[in-house]
Every structure is written in C-alpha cells, then in structure tokens.
mmCIF file of C-alpha atoms in Angstrom:
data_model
loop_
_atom_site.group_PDB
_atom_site.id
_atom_site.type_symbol
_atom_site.label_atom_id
_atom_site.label_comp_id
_atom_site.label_asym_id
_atom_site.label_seq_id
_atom_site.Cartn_x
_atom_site.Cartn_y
_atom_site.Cartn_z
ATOM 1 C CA UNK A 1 13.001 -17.408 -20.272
ATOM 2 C CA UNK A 2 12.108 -16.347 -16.697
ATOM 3 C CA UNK A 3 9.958 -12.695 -16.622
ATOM 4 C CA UNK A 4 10.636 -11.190 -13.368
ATOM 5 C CA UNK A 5 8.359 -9.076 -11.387
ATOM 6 C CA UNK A 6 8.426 -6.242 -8.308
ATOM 7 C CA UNK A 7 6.295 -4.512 -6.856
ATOM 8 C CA UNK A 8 7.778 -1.005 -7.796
ATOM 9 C CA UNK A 9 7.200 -1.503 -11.479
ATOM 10 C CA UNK A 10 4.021 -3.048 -11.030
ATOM 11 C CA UNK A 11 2.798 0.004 -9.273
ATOM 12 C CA UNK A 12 4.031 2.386 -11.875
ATOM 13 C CA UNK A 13 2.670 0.331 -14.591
ATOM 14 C CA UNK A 14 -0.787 -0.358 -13.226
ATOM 15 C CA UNK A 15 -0.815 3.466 -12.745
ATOM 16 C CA UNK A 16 0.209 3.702 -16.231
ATOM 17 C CA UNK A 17 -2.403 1.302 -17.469
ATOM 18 C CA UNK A 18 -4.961 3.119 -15.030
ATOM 19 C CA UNK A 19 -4.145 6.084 -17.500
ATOM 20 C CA UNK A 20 -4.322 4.319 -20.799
ATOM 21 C CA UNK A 21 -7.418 2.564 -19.693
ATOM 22 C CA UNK A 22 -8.902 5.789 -18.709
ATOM 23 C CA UNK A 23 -7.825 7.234 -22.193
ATOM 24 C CA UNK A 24 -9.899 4.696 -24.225
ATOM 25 C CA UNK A 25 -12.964 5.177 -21.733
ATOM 26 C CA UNK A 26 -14.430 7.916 -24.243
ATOM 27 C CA UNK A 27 -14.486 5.313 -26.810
ATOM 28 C CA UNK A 28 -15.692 2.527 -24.590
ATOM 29 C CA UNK A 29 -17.205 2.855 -21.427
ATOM 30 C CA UNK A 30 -16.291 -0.937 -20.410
ATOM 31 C CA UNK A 31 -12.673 0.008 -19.980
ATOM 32 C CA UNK A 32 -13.570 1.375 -16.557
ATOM 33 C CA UNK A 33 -13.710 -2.230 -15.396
ATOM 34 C CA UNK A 34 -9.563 -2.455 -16.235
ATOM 35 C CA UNK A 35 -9.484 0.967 -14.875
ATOM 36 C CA UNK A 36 -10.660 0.101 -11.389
ATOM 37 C CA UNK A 37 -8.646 -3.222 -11.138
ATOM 38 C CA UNK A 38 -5.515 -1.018 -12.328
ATOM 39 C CA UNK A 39 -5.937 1.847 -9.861
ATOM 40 C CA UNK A 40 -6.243 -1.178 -6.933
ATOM 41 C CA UNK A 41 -3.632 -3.075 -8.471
ATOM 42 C CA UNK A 42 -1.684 0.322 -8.081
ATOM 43 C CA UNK A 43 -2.490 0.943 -4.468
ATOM 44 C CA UNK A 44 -1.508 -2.499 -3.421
ATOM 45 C CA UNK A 45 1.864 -1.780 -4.581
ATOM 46 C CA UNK A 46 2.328 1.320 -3.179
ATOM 47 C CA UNK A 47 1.220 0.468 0.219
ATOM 48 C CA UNK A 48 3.213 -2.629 0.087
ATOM 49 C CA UNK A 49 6.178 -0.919 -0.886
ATOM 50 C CA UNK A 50 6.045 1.512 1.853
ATOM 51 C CA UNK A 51 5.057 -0.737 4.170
ATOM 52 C CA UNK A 52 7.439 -2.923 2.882
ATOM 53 C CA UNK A 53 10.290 -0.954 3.264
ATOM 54 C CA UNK A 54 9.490 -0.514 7.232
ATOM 55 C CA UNK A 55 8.914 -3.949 7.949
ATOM 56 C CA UNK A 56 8.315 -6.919 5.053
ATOM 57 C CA UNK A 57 6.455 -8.957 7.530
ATOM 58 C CA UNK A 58 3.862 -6.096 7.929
ATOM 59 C CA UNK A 59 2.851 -7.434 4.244
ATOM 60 C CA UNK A 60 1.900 -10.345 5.344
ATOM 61 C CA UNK A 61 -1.275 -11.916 6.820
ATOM 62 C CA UNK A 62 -0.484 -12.197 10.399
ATOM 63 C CA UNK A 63 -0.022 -15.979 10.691
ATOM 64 C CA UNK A 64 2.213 -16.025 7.958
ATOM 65 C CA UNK A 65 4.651 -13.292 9.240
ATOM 66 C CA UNK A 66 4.386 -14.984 12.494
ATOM 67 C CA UNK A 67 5.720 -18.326 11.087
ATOM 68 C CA UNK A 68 8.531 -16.483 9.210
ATOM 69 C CA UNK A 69 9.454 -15.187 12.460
ATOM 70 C CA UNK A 70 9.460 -17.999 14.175
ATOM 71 C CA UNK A 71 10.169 -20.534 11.815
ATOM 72 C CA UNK A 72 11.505 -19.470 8.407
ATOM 73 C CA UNK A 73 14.272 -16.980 9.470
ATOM 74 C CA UNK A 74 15.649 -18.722 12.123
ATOM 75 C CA UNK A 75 16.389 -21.435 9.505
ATOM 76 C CA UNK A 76 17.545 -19.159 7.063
ATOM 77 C CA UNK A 77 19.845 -17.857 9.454
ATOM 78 C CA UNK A 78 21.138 -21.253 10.752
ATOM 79 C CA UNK A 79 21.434 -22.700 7.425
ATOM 80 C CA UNK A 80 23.629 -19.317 6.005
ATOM 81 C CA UNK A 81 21.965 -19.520 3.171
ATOM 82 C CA UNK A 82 18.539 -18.140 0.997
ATOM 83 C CA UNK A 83 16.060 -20.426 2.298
ATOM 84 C CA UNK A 84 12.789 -21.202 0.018
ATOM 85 C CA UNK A 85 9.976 -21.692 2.480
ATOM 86 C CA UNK A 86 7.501 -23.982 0.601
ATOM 87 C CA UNK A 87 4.673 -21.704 0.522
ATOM 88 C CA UNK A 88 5.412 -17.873 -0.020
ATOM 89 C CA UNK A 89 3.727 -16.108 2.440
ATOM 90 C CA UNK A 90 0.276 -14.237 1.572
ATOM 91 C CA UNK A 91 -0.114 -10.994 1.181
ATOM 92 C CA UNK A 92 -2.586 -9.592 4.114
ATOM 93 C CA UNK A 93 -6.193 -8.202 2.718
ATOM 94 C CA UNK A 94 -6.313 -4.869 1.267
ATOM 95 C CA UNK A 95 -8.208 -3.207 3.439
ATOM 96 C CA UNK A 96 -5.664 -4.391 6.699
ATOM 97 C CA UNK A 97 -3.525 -2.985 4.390
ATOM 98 C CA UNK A 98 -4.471 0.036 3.748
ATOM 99 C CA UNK A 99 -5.437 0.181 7.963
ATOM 100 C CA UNK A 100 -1.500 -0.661 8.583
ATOM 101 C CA UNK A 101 -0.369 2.429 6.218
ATOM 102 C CA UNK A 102 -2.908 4.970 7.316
ATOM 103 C CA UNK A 103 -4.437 4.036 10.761
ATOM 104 C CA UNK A 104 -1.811 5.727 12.875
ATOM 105 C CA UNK A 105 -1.599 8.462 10.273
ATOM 106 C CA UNK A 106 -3.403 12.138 9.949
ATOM 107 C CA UNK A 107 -4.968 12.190 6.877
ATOM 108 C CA UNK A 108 -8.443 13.362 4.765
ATOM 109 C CA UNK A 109 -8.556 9.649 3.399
ATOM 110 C CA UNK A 110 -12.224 8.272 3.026
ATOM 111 C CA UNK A 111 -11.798 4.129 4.070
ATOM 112 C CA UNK A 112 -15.176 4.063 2.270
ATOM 113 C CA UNK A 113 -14.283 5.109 -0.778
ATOM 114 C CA UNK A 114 -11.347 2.914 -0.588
ATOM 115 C CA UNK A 115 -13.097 -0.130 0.676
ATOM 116 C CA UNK A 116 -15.779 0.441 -2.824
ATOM 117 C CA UNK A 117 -12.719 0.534 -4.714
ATOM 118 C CA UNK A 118 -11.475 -3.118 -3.650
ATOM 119 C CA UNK A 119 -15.054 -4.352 -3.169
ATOM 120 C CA UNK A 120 -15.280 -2.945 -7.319
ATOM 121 C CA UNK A 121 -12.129 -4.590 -8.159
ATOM 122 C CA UNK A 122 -13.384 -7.906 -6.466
ATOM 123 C CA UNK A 123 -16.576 -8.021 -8.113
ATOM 124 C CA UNK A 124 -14.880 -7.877 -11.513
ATOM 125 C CA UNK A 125 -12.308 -10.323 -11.125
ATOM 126 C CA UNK A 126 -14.395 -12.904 -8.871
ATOM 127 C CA UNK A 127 -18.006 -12.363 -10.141
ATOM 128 C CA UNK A 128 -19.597 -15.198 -11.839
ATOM 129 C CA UNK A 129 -22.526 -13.907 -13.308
ATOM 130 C CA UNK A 130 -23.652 -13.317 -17.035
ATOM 131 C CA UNK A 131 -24.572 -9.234 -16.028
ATOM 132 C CA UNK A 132 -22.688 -6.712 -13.835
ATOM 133 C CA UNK A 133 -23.537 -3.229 -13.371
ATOM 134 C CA UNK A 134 -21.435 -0.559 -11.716
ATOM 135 C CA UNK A 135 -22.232 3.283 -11.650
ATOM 136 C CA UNK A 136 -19.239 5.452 -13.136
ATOM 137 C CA UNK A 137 -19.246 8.080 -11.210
ATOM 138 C CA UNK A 138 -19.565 5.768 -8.149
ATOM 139 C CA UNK A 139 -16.079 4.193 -9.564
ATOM 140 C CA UNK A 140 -14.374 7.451 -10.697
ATOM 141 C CA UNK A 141 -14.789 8.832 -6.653
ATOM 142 C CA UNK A 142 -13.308 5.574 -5.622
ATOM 143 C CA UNK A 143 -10.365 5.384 -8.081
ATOM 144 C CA UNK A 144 -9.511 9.569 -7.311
ATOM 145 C CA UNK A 145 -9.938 8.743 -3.294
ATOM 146 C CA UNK A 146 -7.247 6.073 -4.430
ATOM 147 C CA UNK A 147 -4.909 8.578 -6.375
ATOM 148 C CA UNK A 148 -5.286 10.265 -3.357
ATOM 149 C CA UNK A 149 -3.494 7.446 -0.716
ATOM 150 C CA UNK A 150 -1.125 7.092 -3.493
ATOM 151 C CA UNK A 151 0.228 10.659 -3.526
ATOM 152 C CA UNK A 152 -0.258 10.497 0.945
ATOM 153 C CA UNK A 153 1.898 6.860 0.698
ATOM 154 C CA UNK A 154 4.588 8.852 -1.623
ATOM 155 C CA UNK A 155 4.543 12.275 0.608
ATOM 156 C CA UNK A 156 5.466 10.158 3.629
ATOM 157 C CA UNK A 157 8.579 8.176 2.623
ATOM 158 C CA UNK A 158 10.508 9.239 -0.613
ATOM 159 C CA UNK A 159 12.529 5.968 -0.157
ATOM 160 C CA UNK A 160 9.559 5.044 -2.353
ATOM 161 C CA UNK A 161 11.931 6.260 -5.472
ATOM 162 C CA UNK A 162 15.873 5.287 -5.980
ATOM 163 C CA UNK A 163 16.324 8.290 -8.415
ATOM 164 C CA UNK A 164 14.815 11.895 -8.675
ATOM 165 C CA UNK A 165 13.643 11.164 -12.159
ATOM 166 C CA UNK A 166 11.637 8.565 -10.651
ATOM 167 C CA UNK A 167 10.127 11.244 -8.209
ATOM 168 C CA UNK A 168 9.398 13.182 -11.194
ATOM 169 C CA UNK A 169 8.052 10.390 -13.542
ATOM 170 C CA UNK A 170 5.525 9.340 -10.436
ATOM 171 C CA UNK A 171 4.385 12.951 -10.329
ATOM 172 C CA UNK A 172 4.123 13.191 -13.860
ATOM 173 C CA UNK A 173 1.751 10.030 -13.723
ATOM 174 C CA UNK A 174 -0.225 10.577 -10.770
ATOM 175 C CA UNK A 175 -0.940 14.435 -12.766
ATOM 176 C CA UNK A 176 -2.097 12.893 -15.257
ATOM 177 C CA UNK A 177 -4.280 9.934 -13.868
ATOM 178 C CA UNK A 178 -5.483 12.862 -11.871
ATOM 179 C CA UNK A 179 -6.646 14.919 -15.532
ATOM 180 C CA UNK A 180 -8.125 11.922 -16.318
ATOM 181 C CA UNK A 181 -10.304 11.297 -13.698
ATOM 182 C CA UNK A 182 -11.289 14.978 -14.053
ATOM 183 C CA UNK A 183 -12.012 14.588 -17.663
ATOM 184 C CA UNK A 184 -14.619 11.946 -16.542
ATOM 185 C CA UNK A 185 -16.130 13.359 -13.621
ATOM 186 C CA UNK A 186 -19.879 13.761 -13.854
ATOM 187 C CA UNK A 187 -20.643 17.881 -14.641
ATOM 188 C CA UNK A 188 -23.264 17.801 -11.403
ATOM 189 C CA UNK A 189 -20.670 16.544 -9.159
#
C-alpha cells in the first residue's frame, strides 16, 4: 500500500499538530521542539502552495527549475507522455522561499523572526549534540511571526482553498494556533 502525500494537507496538518503540540506544552515543556518544526513544516507548505500555484518552478532551487525548463519539459512534451526525471527537483531554501512570497509584497513581516524560526527548526532536526537549549519565549515570537505569513500567504490568493469550508476550517485553525501561542506568551512580554 502506497500513502500519498501533498502539500495542502501537509500544511493543514502540521498546523494541526502545531496546535496539539502546543496543547501538551503545559504538561511538558519539550513539546515546543515538535511545535517549532510543525509551525515551519506549516509555512513551507503554505508558501509552496501559493507559490506553487503561480509558477511550480518558483519552488525549486534555481538550477533545478532551470533544467526542467530546459531539459525535462521539452521531453515531456516531445515524448506526449508523464515523464519521470530521475531526480525530483529540490525544493529551494526556506528563507529564498519565504523572499520569493513576500519580497515584492507590503507587509509587517519580521524576516528575523522568520529566519530564528527555520534556524530553530534546523537545530532540532540536524543537531548532533547530547544538550540543546532554546529560550521559549524566543520560539513562541518566532512561531506567532510565522502564524502571521501564514494568514498574509492565505489573504493574498484564496485559490489556496478548493471549498469555503476549507476557508473556514483554515481560519478556525490558524484562531486557534493563535490562542495557543497566547496562552504561552511570557506575562512581561
């Protein structure tokens, strides 16, 4: 049996387990490592939806979309047929992600705050030490700064959703990752 992914249900479920990971926080304070790597995980597939949906080669590291250009379609095209390339292209870095959705676009978006968010995520899923410490509030400002590009991405192209109740679900999500974040946020802040 074959499980098949996509990058809209991967974004609503990260955001989902952003939320559940967020829940369980109060009972242990480690779950904000899942939390972070959901809210990115979350991002990623929103901006590569919407960026997607413009353009699939703006997805993709440069060199790679280049190639498919030059290369991959063409034969696709000749050959009237779906056409495998032999490596899928990569996905281009996060951050020249996020600076292909937002760059060109008028918003209150802090790249910091974004850029600690995937530098976070990294240093869970790549560190190799014994001992990793990360201040909370420091990753609570990056995942809401995140929410944040999630509910700009959706506010600019609603092709983001095939049905209203999608629309509605998404709002009802990013509502309540947004409560949840809240219910964390340091009282000096």
């Amino acid at each position: 049996m074959n499980l098949e992914f996509d990058r809209r249900n991967t974004a609503r479920i990260s955001l989902q387990e952003f939320c559940s990971c967020m829940e369980r926080l109060i009972d242990d304070e480690l779950m904000m490592q899942y939390a972070v790597i959901s809210m990115h995980n979350a991002l990623q597939g929103y901006m590569t939806i919407y960026l997607r949906d413009n353009d699939l080669l703006d997805t993709w590291k440069n060199v790679h979309a280049k190639k498919w250009q030059e290369v991959e379609y063409p034969k696709m095209l000749a050959t009237e047929g779906i056409y495998q390339p032999k490596r899928y292209p990569q996905l281009d870095f996060f951050m020249d992600l996020f600076d292909k959705v937002f760059s060109s676009k008028d918003h209150s978006l802090e790249r910091e705050s974004i850029n600690a968010l995937n530098e976070q995520r990294n240093n869970f899923i790549h560190f190799n030490t014994d001992y990793f410490t990360l201040e909370k509030q420091y990753a609570l400002d990056a995942c809401a700064e995140a929410l944040k590009a999630i509910i700009f991405i959706a506010s600019l192209d609603r092709r983001l959703f095939y049905y209203e109740e999608e629309q509605q679900d998404f709002e009802a999500l990013c509502e309540k990752a947004k409560g949840q974040i809240d219910t964390h946020q340091s009282p000096n802040k």
